[in-house]
Amino acid sequence: MPPHICEVCKVSRAQILRPRNHARVCAPCFISLFESEVAETISSTTLFQPGERVAIGASGGKDSTVLASVLKTLNDRHGWNLDLVLLSVDEGITGYRDHSLEAVKRNSADLGLPLKIVSYEDLYGWSMDQVVAQIGKKGNCTYCGVFRRQALDRGAAMLNVGHVVTGHNADDVAETVLMNLLRGDLPRLSRATSIITSTPSAARASVARDEKAEVTFTNVKRSKPLMYAYEKEIVMYAHHKKLDYFSTECLYSPEAFRGSARTLIKNLERIRPESILDVVRSGVDMAKLVPTGDGKSQGACTKTKAPEVAAADDEEADGGCGTSNSKADGNSMAAMEKKLQQDAQAEADGNETEVKLPSQSVNGQRHDRDHTHEAYSSLSPSAKFDGQDHDRHTTQPTTTVPIRTKQEKKSGRKTNRDAPAPKQRLGQCERCGYLSSQAVCKACVLLEGLNKARPRTGVEVGDGG
Amino acid sequence: MSDATDLTVEFTGGLEMLFSDQRKHRISIPRVDRTGQPSNMGFLIRWLCENLMKDSRREMFVLDDSVRPGVLVLINDADWELEGEADYEIQPNDNIVFVSTLHGG
């Protein structure tokens, strides 16, 4: 087969076949294209403010290693003046995390970026090794995800950083879109497709920029600059730039390669590589159908869209373990999630806005259902988080879709239409102060369970985080 | 003309654990396969499974006779899709890299 010539420079041999458009390019041109596409994503979404302090969630894996390298390159090249730091979470998994942290340390040295490591042991008194010893290998990914979310936010606050970036790529997002589609969880899907997620206090802080908003771990925002980058290209970028990363499956994640959304994505990619970005974009479009707090459909997801917080714990638990392999053990995970949700169910679905859509005729049937849906729309700065207006008797635009979440299905059909909607409480966990709309945040709930069952040792471990 | 072709194969992204935890291997494969055809990538992959793979978890590397989706193949630093994929005929001193992307990032 005669060698192909790079379509961009028309001089060198083509080395990469780009999935998004089948372009054939040489390595230097590819690197240049990749970097400029990430730069474009960042500037078109106004992801960063000039001079902003940004923490890069760094695991030592391929995505975060590439993320750190690209951000550093672009920061220097475009003079964004970002103050970049690496933030690593040590879950306490011997034989896995200790090795990957070595990779992060090497990155920190190579890139000249400071590194902060936060550990579960320090934050919670429990390493994942200890958690697994206690509860076994089922549901441990949920614990890890919940703990990691808080750990990243706390680490950011310790560094006085209000913005954490993670290396989620297009394949990750596409997989999440498909999974939530299969579950019928549209609100979560809409959160997964936002490039930036922030708490209301963080959103308000960025709006009123002249105030020096102090960073606590309740107002850290998250974004994924690599959201439109193919995983394959991330690997190719790392390969051709000879970046040093760590690549082993988490020791506690169930055996990979069973039926899962990730396998579906990979098979789709083989037949039609453009599918991955198409799924991501479809997800973004579908997110527009998710009704906001005031009953109307959301507009396009911009950075001021702010869905997030406690319920995202589950989502982070899913996505936090890198691949979807942690979900390959789907049944036990689902059971664990169900249990956690049922616990939370007891308090009037506090972390989600209850929106009652009007009784619209869909398929000739009346669907008067309560919807649990989470949205913190900061379109209107005076967004009401108290009882939502129920446009039950007004006509709605036809784009609204009745949503039935898992919780709602489980709780039976007793939808009490006439009960006043529960107030949206954005408080703080009474144990540890983390942002939560429950009295006690999920991490503390999990820790309580762990601590109760802990075998007595000489020193009694205290409660909570 | 010798009966064997010498080349290097590399495994990264976690695949090395299937091959004695060694990343780079210098190997020698038959120049033609059993049917007398010049050895191609398809042949190499089968050969690797039979002769070099020390771990039984071959599903991390292959699926139904071809490389598992999610494993990238580079022939002399170029995507194998540009070189004919499984039909590419191995040349002496080729450098083949198998990179798995199937792990956390």
Coordinates of C-alpha atoms in Angstrom, one line a residue:
Chain A
M1 CA 0.0 0.0 0.0
P2 CA 1.6 3.3 -1.0
P3 CA 2.1 5.6 1.9
H4 CA -0.5 8.3 2.4
I5 CA 0.7 11.9 2.6
C6 CA -0.4 14.2 5.4
E7 CA -3.4 16.2 4.2
V8 CA -2.3 19.3 6.1
C9 CA 1.4 19.8 5.3
K10 CA 1.3 17.6 2.2
V11 CA 4.9 16.7 2.8
S12 CA 5.3 14.1 5.5
R13 CA 4.0 10.6 5.7
A14 CA 0.5 10.3 7.2
Q15 CA 0.7 8.6 10.6
I16 CA -2.7 9.2 12.2
L17 CA -6.2 8.6 10.8
R18 CA -8.5 10.9 12.7
P19 CA -11.7 9.3 13.8
R20 CA -13.8 12.5 13.7
N21 CA -13.3 13.1 10.0
H22 CA -11.1 10.4 8.6
A23 CA -8.3 12.9 7.9
R24 CA -4.9 11.5 7.4
V25 CA -2.2 13.6 9.1
C26 CA 1.4 13.3 10.2
A27 CA 2.3 13.4 13.8
P28 CA 3.4 17.1 14.1
C29 CA 0.3 18.3 12.3
F30 CA -1.8 16.1 14.5
I31 CA -0.3 17.5 17.6
S32 CA -1.0 21.0 16.3
L33 CA -4.6 20.2 15.4
F34 CA -5.3 18.5 18.7
E35 CA -3.9 21.4 20.7
S36 CA -5.8 24.0 18.7
E37 CA -9.1 22.1 19.0
V38 CA -8.7 22.0 22.8
A39 CA -7.9 25.7 22.7
E40 CA -11.0 26.3 20.7
T41 CA -13.2 24.4 23.1
I42 CA -11.8 26.4 26.0
S43 CA -12.2 29.8 24.4
S44 CA -15.6 29.2 22.8
T45 CA -17.0 28.1 26.2
T46 CA -15.0 30.8 28.1
L47 CA -13.9 28.1 30.4
F48 CA -11.3 30.1 32.2
Q49 CA -10.9 33.6 33.5
P50 CA -7.5 35.3 32.9
G51 CA -5.2 34.7 35.9
E52 CA -7.5 32.1 37.4
R53 CA -6.2 29.5 39.7
V54 CA -7.0 26.0 38.3
A55 CA -6.3 22.6 39.8
I56 CA -5.9 19.7 37.4
G57 CA -7.2 16.5 38.7
A58 CA -4.2 14.3 38.1
S59 CA -4.3 10.5 38.5
G60 CA -1.2 9.7 36.5
G61 CA -3.4 8.1 33.8
K62 CA -3.5 8.9 30.2
D63 CA -6.3 11.5 30.2
S64 CA -5.0 13.6 33.1
T65 CA -1.5 13.4 31.9
V66 CA -2.4 14.7 28.5
L67 CA -4.7 17.3 30.1
A68 CA -1.9 18.7 32.2
S69 CA 0.5 18.8 29.3
V70 CA -1.9 20.4 26.9
L71 CA -3.1 23.0 29.4
K72 CA 0.4 24.0 30.3
T73 CA 1.3 24.3 26.6
L74 CA -1.7 26.3 25.7
N75 CA -1.4 28.5 28.8
D76 CA 2.1 29.4 27.8
R77 CA 1.3 29.8 24.1
H78 CA -1.8 31.9 24.5
G79 CA -0.8 33.9 27.6
W80 CA -3.9 32.9 29.5
N81 CA -1.9 33.5 32.7
L82 CA -3.6 30.6 34.5
D83 CA -2.1 29.5 37.8
L84 CA -2.0 25.7 37.3
V85 CA -1.5 23.1 40.0
L86 CA -1.8 19.4 40.0
L87 CA -4.2 17.8 42.4
S88 CA -4.0 14.2 43.1
V89 CA -6.2 11.9 45.2
D90 CA -4.6 9.0 47.1
E91 CA -7.4 6.5 47.7
G92 CA -5.0 4.2 49.5
I93 CA -5.0 1.3 47.0
T94 CA -1.7 -0.5 47.4
G95 CA -0.1 -1.7 44.2
Y96 CA -2.2 0.6 42.1
R97 CA -2.4 4.2 43.4
D98 CA 1.0 4.2 44.9
H99 CA 2.4 3.5 41.4
S100 CA 0.3 6.0 39.6
L101 CA 1.2 8.7 42.1
E102 CA 4.8 8.1 41.1
A103 CA 3.8 9.0 37.5
V104 CA 2.1 12.2 38.7
K105 CA 5.2 13.2 40.6
R106 CA 7.2 12.7 37.4
N107 CA 4.7 14.8 35.5
S108 CA 4.9 17.5 38.2
A109 CA 8.6 17.6 37.7
D110 CA 8.5 17.5 33.9
L111 CA 5.9 20.3 33.6
G112 CA 7.2 22.3 36.5
L113 CA 3.8 22.4 38.2
P114 CA 3.2 22.2 41.9
L115 CA 1.5 19.0 43.2
K116 CA -0.8 18.5 46.0
I117 CA -1.9 15.0 47.1
V118 CA -4.9 14.5 49.4
S119 CA -5.6 11.1 50.8
Y120 CA -8.7 9.3 52.0
E121 CA -6.8 8.2 55.0
D122 CA -6.2 11.7 56.1
L123 CA -9.6 13.0 55.2
Y124 CA -11.8 10.2 56.3
G125 CA -9.7 7.8 58.4
W126 CA -10.3 5.1 55.8
S127 CA -8.2 4.0 52.8
M128 CA -9.8 2.1 50.1
D129 CA -7.8 -1.0 51.1
Q130 CA -9.5 -0.7 54.4
V131 CA -12.9 -0.1 53.0
V132 CA -12.7 -3.1 50.7
A133 CA -11.4 -5.2 53.6
Q134 CA -14.6 -4.2 55.5
I135 CA -17.3 -4.3 52.8
G136 CA -15.8 -6.5 50.2
K137 CA -15.6 -5.8 46.5
K138 CA -19.3 -5.0 45.9
G139 CA -20.3 -1.4 46.0
N140 CA -16.8 -0.2 46.8
C141 CA -16.7 1.9 43.7
T142 CA -19.6 3.9 45.0
Y143 CA -17.7 4.6 48.2
C144 CA -14.6 5.6 46.2
G145 CA -16.6 7.9 43.9
V146 CA -18.4 9.7 46.7
F147 CA -15.2 10.1 48.7
R148 CA -13.2 11.3 45.7
R149 CA -15.7 14.0 44.8
Q150 CA -15.3 15.5 48.3
A151 CA -11.6 14.9 48.3
L152 CA -11.1 16.9 45.1
D153 CA -13.2 19.7 46.3
R154 CA -11.4 19.8 49.7
G155 CA -8.0 19.6 48.1
A156 CA -9.0 22.5 45.8
A157 CA -10.1 24.6 48.8
M158 CA -6.9 23.9 50.6
L159 CA -5.1 25.3 47.6
N160 CA -7.5 28.2 47.4
V161 CA -8.6 27.1 43.9
G162 CA -12.1 27.5 42.8
H163 CA -11.9 25.5 39.6
V164 CA -11.0 21.9 39.1
V165 CA -10.5 20.4 35.6
T166 CA -10.7 16.7 34.9
G167 CA -9.6 14.6 31.9
H168 CA -13.0 13.3 30.9
N169 CA -12.9 12.6 27.2
A170 CA -15.5 12.2 24.5
D171 CA -15.7 8.5 24.9
D172 CA -16.4 9.0 28.6
V173 CA -19.2 11.4 27.9
A174 CA -20.6 9.3 25.1
E175 CA -20.7 6.3 27.4
T176 CA -22.4 8.3 30.2
V177 CA -25.0 9.6 27.7
L178 CA -25.8 6.1 26.5
M179 CA -25.9 4.7 30.1
N180 CA -28.3 7.4 31.3
L181 CA -30.3 7.0 28.2
L182 CA -30.6 3.2 28.9
R183 CA -31.6 4.0 32.5
G184 CA -34.0 6.7 31.4
D185 CA -32.2 9.3 33.6
L186 CA -32.5 12.4 31.6
P187 CA -31.5 14.9 34.4
R188 CA -28.3 13.1 35.0
L189 CA -27.7 12.9 31.3
S190 CA -28.0 16.7 31.1
R191 CA -25.4 17.1 33.8
A192 CA -23.0 14.7 32.1
T193 CA -23.0 16.7 28.9
S194 CA -22.3 20.1 30.5
I195 CA -18.7 21.1 30.0
I196 CA -18.8 22.9 33.3
T197 CA -20.7 22.1 36.4
S198 CA -20.8 24.4 39.3
T199 CA -22.7 25.0 42.5
P200 CA -25.0 28.1 42.7
S201 CA -22.6 29.8 45.0
A202 CA -19.8 29.3 42.6
A203 CA -21.9 30.6 39.8
R204 CA -22.9 33.6 41.8
A205 CA -19.3 34.2 42.7
S206 CA -18.2 34.3 39.1
V207 CA -21.0 36.6 38.2
A208 CA -20.0 39.1 40.9
R209 CA -16.4 39.1 40.1
D210 CA -15.3 42.2 41.9
E211 CA -16.0 40.6 45.2
K212 CA -13.2 38.5 46.4
A213 CA -15.1 35.3 46.9
E214 CA -13.4 33.1 49.3
V215 CA -13.0 29.5 48.2
T216 CA -14.5 27.0 50.4
F217 CA -15.1 23.4 49.4
T218 CA -18.7 24.2 48.8
N219 CA -18.2 26.4 45.8
V220 CA -15.6 24.7 43.6
K221 CA -16.5 24.3 40.0
R222 CA -15.6 21.5 37.7
S223 CA -15.0 21.3 34.0
K224 CA -13.8 18.9 31.3
P225 CA -11.8 20.7 28.6
L226 CA -11.1 17.4 26.8
M227 CA -14.8 16.7 26.5
Y228 CA -14.7 16.7 22.7
A229 CA -11.4 14.9 22.4
Y230 CA -11.4 11.3 21.3
E231 CA -9.8 8.8 23.7
K232 CA -7.9 7.4 20.8
E233 CA -6.4 10.8 20.0
I234 CA -5.5 11.4 23.6
V235 CA -3.5 8.2 23.5
M236 CA -1.9 9.1 20.2
Y237 CA -1.1 12.5 21.5
A238 CA 0.6 11.0 24.6
H239 CA 2.4 8.5 22.4
H240 CA 3.8 11.0 19.9
K241 CA 4.8 13.5 22.6
K242 CA 6.3 10.7 24.6
L243 CA 4.3 11.6 27.7
D244 CA 4.8 9.4 30.7
Y245 CA 1.6 7.9 32.1
F246 CA 0.4 5.0 34.1
S247 CA -1.9 2.4 32.8
T248 CA -3.3 -0.4 34.9
E249 CA -6.8 -1.2 35.8
C250 CA -7.8 -0.4 39.4
L251 CA -7.3 -3.5 41.4
Y252 CA -10.7 -3.3 42.9
S253 CA -12.7 -2.7 39.8
P254 CA -14.5 -5.8 38.5
E255 CA -13.1 -7.6 35.5
A256 CA -13.5 -5.6 32.4
F257 CA -14.8 -6.6 29.0
R258 CA -18.3 -7.6 29.8
G259 CA -21.4 -6.1 28.3
S260 CA -21.2 -2.4 29.1
A261 CA -21.8 0.9 27.5
R262 CA -18.0 1.2 27.0
T263 CA -17.9 -1.9 24.9
L264 CA -20.8 -0.6 22.9
I265 CA -19.0 2.6 22.3
K266 CA -15.8 0.8 21.2
N267 CA -17.7 -1.4 18.8
L268 CA -19.5 1.6 17.4
E269 CA -16.3 3.4 16.9
R270 CA -15.0 0.5 14.8
I271 CA -17.9 0.8 12.4
R272 CA -18.3 4.5 12.3
P273 CA -15.8 6.5 14.4
E274 CA -17.7 9.8 14.1
S275 CA -20.4 8.2 16.2
I276 CA -18.7 9.0 19.4
L277 CA -18.8 12.8 18.9
D278 CA -22.3 12.4 17.5
V279 CA -23.5 10.7 20.7
V280 CA -21.9 13.5 22.7
R281 CA -23.6 16.2 20.7
S282 CA -26.9 14.3 20.8
G283 CA -26.5 14.2 24.6
V284 CA -26.0 17.9 24.6
D285 CA -29.1 18.4 22.5
M286 CA -31.1 16.0 24.7
A287 CA -30.1 18.0 27.7
K288 CA -32.0 20.9 26.2
L289 CA -35.2 18.9 26.6
V290 CA -34.7 18.6 30.4
P291 CA -37.0 21.1 32.1
T292 CA -35.5 23.6 34.4
G293 CA -36.8 24.7 37.8
D294 CA -39.5 27.0 36.3
G295 CA -41.0 24.4 34.2
K296 CA -39.6 25.5 30.9
S297 CA -37.0 23.8 28.8
Q298 CA -33.4 24.7 29.2
G299 CA -31.7 26.6 26.5
A300 CA -28.3 25.5 25.3
C301 CA -25.9 24.4 27.9
T302 CA -23.6 27.3 28.5
K303 CA -21.2 27.7 31.3
T304 CA -23.8 29.4 33.4
K305 CA -25.8 26.3 33.5
A306 CA -25.2 24.9 36.9
P307 CA -26.7 21.5 37.6
E308 CA -24.8 19.6 40.2
V309 CA -24.2 18.8 43.8
A310 CA -25.0 15.9 46.0
A311 CA -26.8 13.6 43.6
A312 CA -23.9 14.0 41.3
D313 CA -22.1 11.8 43.7
D314 CA -23.5 8.7 42.1
E315 CA -22.6 10.0 38.7
E316 CA -19.1 10.8 39.8
A317 CA -18.9 7.4 41.3
D318 CA -19.7 6.0 37.9
G319 CA -17.3 8.1 36.0
G320 CA -14.7 8.4 38.6
C321 CA -13.2 5.0 38.1
G322 CA -11.9 5.9 34.7
T323 CA -13.5 3.2 32.6
S324 CA -17.0 1.8 32.8
N325 CA -15.6 -1.4 34.1
S326 CA -16.7 -0.6 37.5
K327 CA -20.2 -0.8 36.1
A328 CA -19.6 -4.1 34.5
D329 CA -20.7 -5.5 37.8
G330 CA -24.0 -3.7 37.1
N331 CA -26.3 -5.5 39.3
S332 CA -24.5 -5.0 42.6
M333 CA -23.8 -1.4 41.8
A334 CA -27.4 -0.8 40.9
A335 CA -28.5 -2.5 44.1
M336 CA -26.1 -0.3 46.1
E337 CA -27.3 2.8 44.4
K338 CA -30.9 1.8 44.9
K339 CA -30.2 1.4 48.6
L340 CA -28.6 4.8 48.9
Q341 CA -31.3 6.4 47.0
Q342 CA -34.0 4.8 49.1
D343 CA -32.2 6.1 52.2
A344 CA -32.2 9.6 50.7
Q345 CA -35.8 9.1 49.6
A346 CA -37.0 9.4 53.2
E347 CA -36.3 13.1 53.2
A348 CA -38.7 14.5 50.6
D349 CA -36.2 14.2 47.7
G350 CA -34.4 17.2 49.2
N351 CA -31.6 17.5 46.8
E352 CA -33.7 17.7 43.7
T353 CA -36.3 20.2 42.6
E354 CA -39.6 18.7 42.4
V355 CA -41.2 19.9 39.2
K356 CA -44.7 18.9 38.4
L357 CA -45.2 19.2 34.7
P358 CA -48.7 19.9 33.6
S359 CA -50.9 16.9 32.9
Q360 CA -50.2 16.7 29.2
S361 CA -51.7 14.2 27.0
V362 CA -49.0 12.0 25.7
N363 CA -50.0 9.1 23.6
G364 CA -53.5 9.7 24.7
Q365 CA -52.8 9.1 28.3
R366 CA -52.5 11.5 31.2
H367 CA -49.1 11.5 32.8
D368 CA -49.5 13.3 36.0
R369 CA -46.3 12.4 37.6
D370 CA -44.0 14.0 40.0
H371 CA -40.7 14.6 38.6
T372 CA -37.6 14.7 40.5
H373 CA -35.2 16.7 38.6
E374 CA -32.2 18.7 39.5
A375 CA -31.5 22.1 38.1
Y376 CA -29.9 25.2 39.4
S377 CA -30.6 27.5 36.6
S378 CA -28.6 30.6 36.9
L379 CA -30.1 32.1 33.8
S380 CA -32.0 34.3 36.2
P381 CA -29.8 35.4 39.0
S382 CA -32.8 35.5 41.2
A383 CA -33.6 31.9 40.6
K384 CA -35.9 30.6 43.2
F385 CA -34.8 27.6 45.1
D386 CA -37.9 27.4 47.2
G387 CA -41.1 25.9 46.2
Q388 CA -41.4 25.7 42.5
D389 CA -44.2 27.1 40.6
H390 CA -46.4 24.5 39.2
D391 CA -47.7 25.4 35.8
R392 CA -50.0 22.5 36.1
H393 CA -52.8 24.1 34.3
T394 CA -51.0 26.1 31.7
T395 CA -49.9 24.7 28.4
Q396 CA -46.3 23.9 28.1
P397 CA -44.1 24.0 25.1
T398 CA -44.2 20.7 23.4
T399 CA -40.6 20.0 24.0
T400 CA -41.2 19.1 27.6
V401 CA -41.0 15.4 28.2
P402 CA -42.5 13.6 31.2
I403 CA -39.6 12.1 33.0
R404 CA -39.9 9.1 35.3
T405 CA -36.8 8.6 37.4
K406 CA -35.9 5.4 39.2
Q407 CA -36.9 6.9 42.5
E408 CA -40.3 7.9 41.3
K409 CA -41.0 4.5 39.8
K410 CA -40.0 2.7 43.0
S411 CA -42.1 4.9 45.2
G412 CA -45.2 3.7 43.4
R413 CA -47.8 5.9 41.8
K414 CA -48.8 7.8 44.9
T415 CA -48.2 11.2 43.5
N416 CA -49.6 13.7 45.7
R417 CA -50.3 16.5 43.4
D418 CA -51.8 18.8 45.9
A419 CA -49.0 18.6 48.5
P420 CA -46.8 21.7 48.4
A421 CA -43.5 21.0 46.8
P422 CA -40.6 20.5 49.3
K423 CA -38.3 23.4 49.6
Q424 CA -35.0 23.2 48.0
R425 CA -32.5 23.2 50.8
L426 CA -28.9 24.0 49.9
G427 CA -27.3 23.7 53.2
Q428 CA -24.3 22.2 54.6
C429 CA -23.7 18.8 56.1
E430 CA -24.0 19.1 59.8
R431 CA -21.1 16.8 60.4
C432 CA -18.4 18.0 58.0
G433 CA -19.8 21.1 56.4
Y434 CA -19.7 19.9 52.8
L435 CA -22.4 21.2 50.5
S436 CA -25.4 19.0 50.8
S437 CA -29.1 19.4 50.7
Q438 CA -29.5 16.6 53.2
A439 CA -28.8 17.2 56.8
V440 CA -25.9 14.7 56.5
C441 CA -24.0 14.5 53.2
K442 CA -23.5 11.2 51.5
A443 CA -19.9 10.8 52.4
C444 CA -20.7 11.1 56.1
V445 CA -23.6 8.6 55.7
L446 CA -21.2 6.1 54.1
L447 CA -18.6 6.7 56.7
E448 CA -21.0 6.2 59.5
G449 CA -21.9 2.9 58.1
L450 CA -18.2 2.0 57.9
N451 CA -17.3 3.2 61.3
K452 CA -20.1 1.3 63.0
A453 CA -19.0 -1.9 61.5
R454 CA -15.4 -1.3 62.1
P455 CA -13.8 -3.9 64.4
R456 CA -12.8 -2.4 67.7
T457 CA -9.2 -1.4 67.9
G458 CA -7.3 0.3 70.7
V459 CA -8.3 3.7 69.4
E460 CA -11.9 4.4 68.5
V461 CA -12.3 6.3 65.3
G462 CA -14.5 9.3 65.5
D463 CA -17.6 10.0 63.5
G464 CA -18.0 11.5 60.2
G465 CA -15.4 13.2 57.9
Chain B
M1 CA 16.4 -15.5 1.7
S2 CA 15.9 -16.6 5.3
D3 CA 12.7 -18.3 6.4
A4 CA 12.2 -15.9 9.2
T5 CA 11.5 -12.2 9.5
D6 CA 12.9 -10.3 12.5
L7 CA 11.0 -7.5 13.9
T8 CA 10.2 -5.7 17.2
V9 CA 6.9 -5.6 18.9
E10 CA 6.0 -3.3 21.8
F11 CA 3.1 -3.5 24.2
T12 CA 1.9 -0.6 26.3
G13 CA -1.2 0.6 28.1
G14 CA -1.3 -2.4 30.3
L15 CA -0.9 -5.1 27.6
E16 CA 2.6 -5.8 28.7
M17 CA 1.3 -7.8 31.6
L18 CA 0.1 -10.4 29.1
F19 CA 3.6 -10.7 27.8
S20 CA 5.8 -11.4 30.8
D21 CA 5.5 -7.7 31.9
Q22 CA 7.9 -6.9 29.2
R23 CA 7.3 -4.0 27.0
K24 CA 9.6 -4.5 24.1
H25 CA 10.2 -7.8 22.4
R26 CA 12.5 -8.7 19.5
I27 CA 11.0 -11.7 17.7
S28 CA 11.4 -13.8 14.7
I29 CA 8.4 -15.0 12.8
P30 CA 8.1 -17.3 9.8
R31 CA 8.3 -15.3 6.5
V32 CA 5.3 -17.1 5.1
D33 CA 2.3 -18.6 6.8
R34 CA 0.9 -22.1 6.5
T35 CA -0.8 -21.4 3.2
G36 CA 2.4 -20.0 1.7
Q37 CA 1.2 -16.4 1.8
P38 CA 3.6 -13.8 3.1
S39 CA 3.0 -13.3 6.8
N40 CA 0.7 -10.4 7.5
M41 CA -0.5 -8.6 10.6
G42 CA -3.3 -11.1 11.1
F43 CA -0.8 -13.8 11.1
L44 CA 1.4 -11.9 13.6
I45 CA -1.5 -11.4 16.0
R46 CA -2.3 -15.1 16.0
W47 CA 1.4 -15.9 16.3
L48 CA 1.8 -13.6 19.3
C49 CA -1.2 -15.3 21.1
E50 CA 0.2 -18.7 20.5
N51 CA 3.9 -18.1 21.1
L52 CA 4.5 -15.0 23.1
M53 CA 1.5 -14.5 25.4
K54 CA 2.2 -15.9 28.8
D55 CA -1.1 -14.9 30.4
S56 CA -4.4 -16.7 29.6
R57 CA -6.4 -13.5 29.4
R58 CA -6.2 -13.2 25.7
E59 CA -9.5 -11.3 25.6
M60 CA -7.6 -8.3 26.7
F61 CA -5.8 -8.3 23.4
V62 CA -7.9 -10.1 20.8
L63 CA -11.5 -10.5 20.1
D64 CA -12.8 -12.9 17.5
D65 CA -9.7 -13.2 15.5
S66 CA -8.7 -9.6 15.5
V67 CA -7.4 -7.0 17.9
R68 CA -9.9 -6.0 20.5
P69 CA -11.6 -2.7 19.9
G70 CA -9.8 -0.2 22.1
V71 CA -6.3 -1.5 21.3
L72 CA -4.5 0.7 18.8
V73 CA -1.9 -0.7 16.5
L74 CA 1.0 1.3 15.1
I75 CA 3.2 0.0 12.3
N76 CA 6.4 2.0 12.2
D77 CA 4.7 4.7 14.1
A78 CA 1.7 5.0 11.8
D79 CA -1.9 3.9 12.4
W80 CA -2.3 0.5 11.0
E81 CA -5.6 1.6 9.4
L82 CA -3.4 3.6 7.0
E83 CA -1.3 0.5 6.2
G84 CA -4.0 -2.0 5.4
E85 CA -4.8 -3.2 8.9
A86 CA -4.6 -7.0 9.1
D87 CA -3.6 -7.4 5.5
Y88 CA -0.4 -5.5 5.9
E89 CA 2.6 -7.7 5.1
I90 CA 5.3 -7.7 7.7
Q91 CA 8.7 -6.4 6.5
P92 CA 12.0 -7.1 8.1
N93 CA 12.8 -4.8 11.1
D94 CA 9.3 -3.4 11.3
N95 CA 8.4 -1.9 14.6
I96 CA 4.9 -2.8 15.7
V97 CA 3.3 -1.2 18.7
F98 CA 0.1 -2.3 20.5
V99 CA -1.3 0.3 22.8
S100 CA -4.3 -0.4 24.9
T101 CA -6.7 2.4 25.7
L102 CA -8.9 0.3 28.0
H103 CA -8.0 1.7 31.3
G104 CA -8.7 4.6 33.6
G105 CA -7.3 8.0 32.8

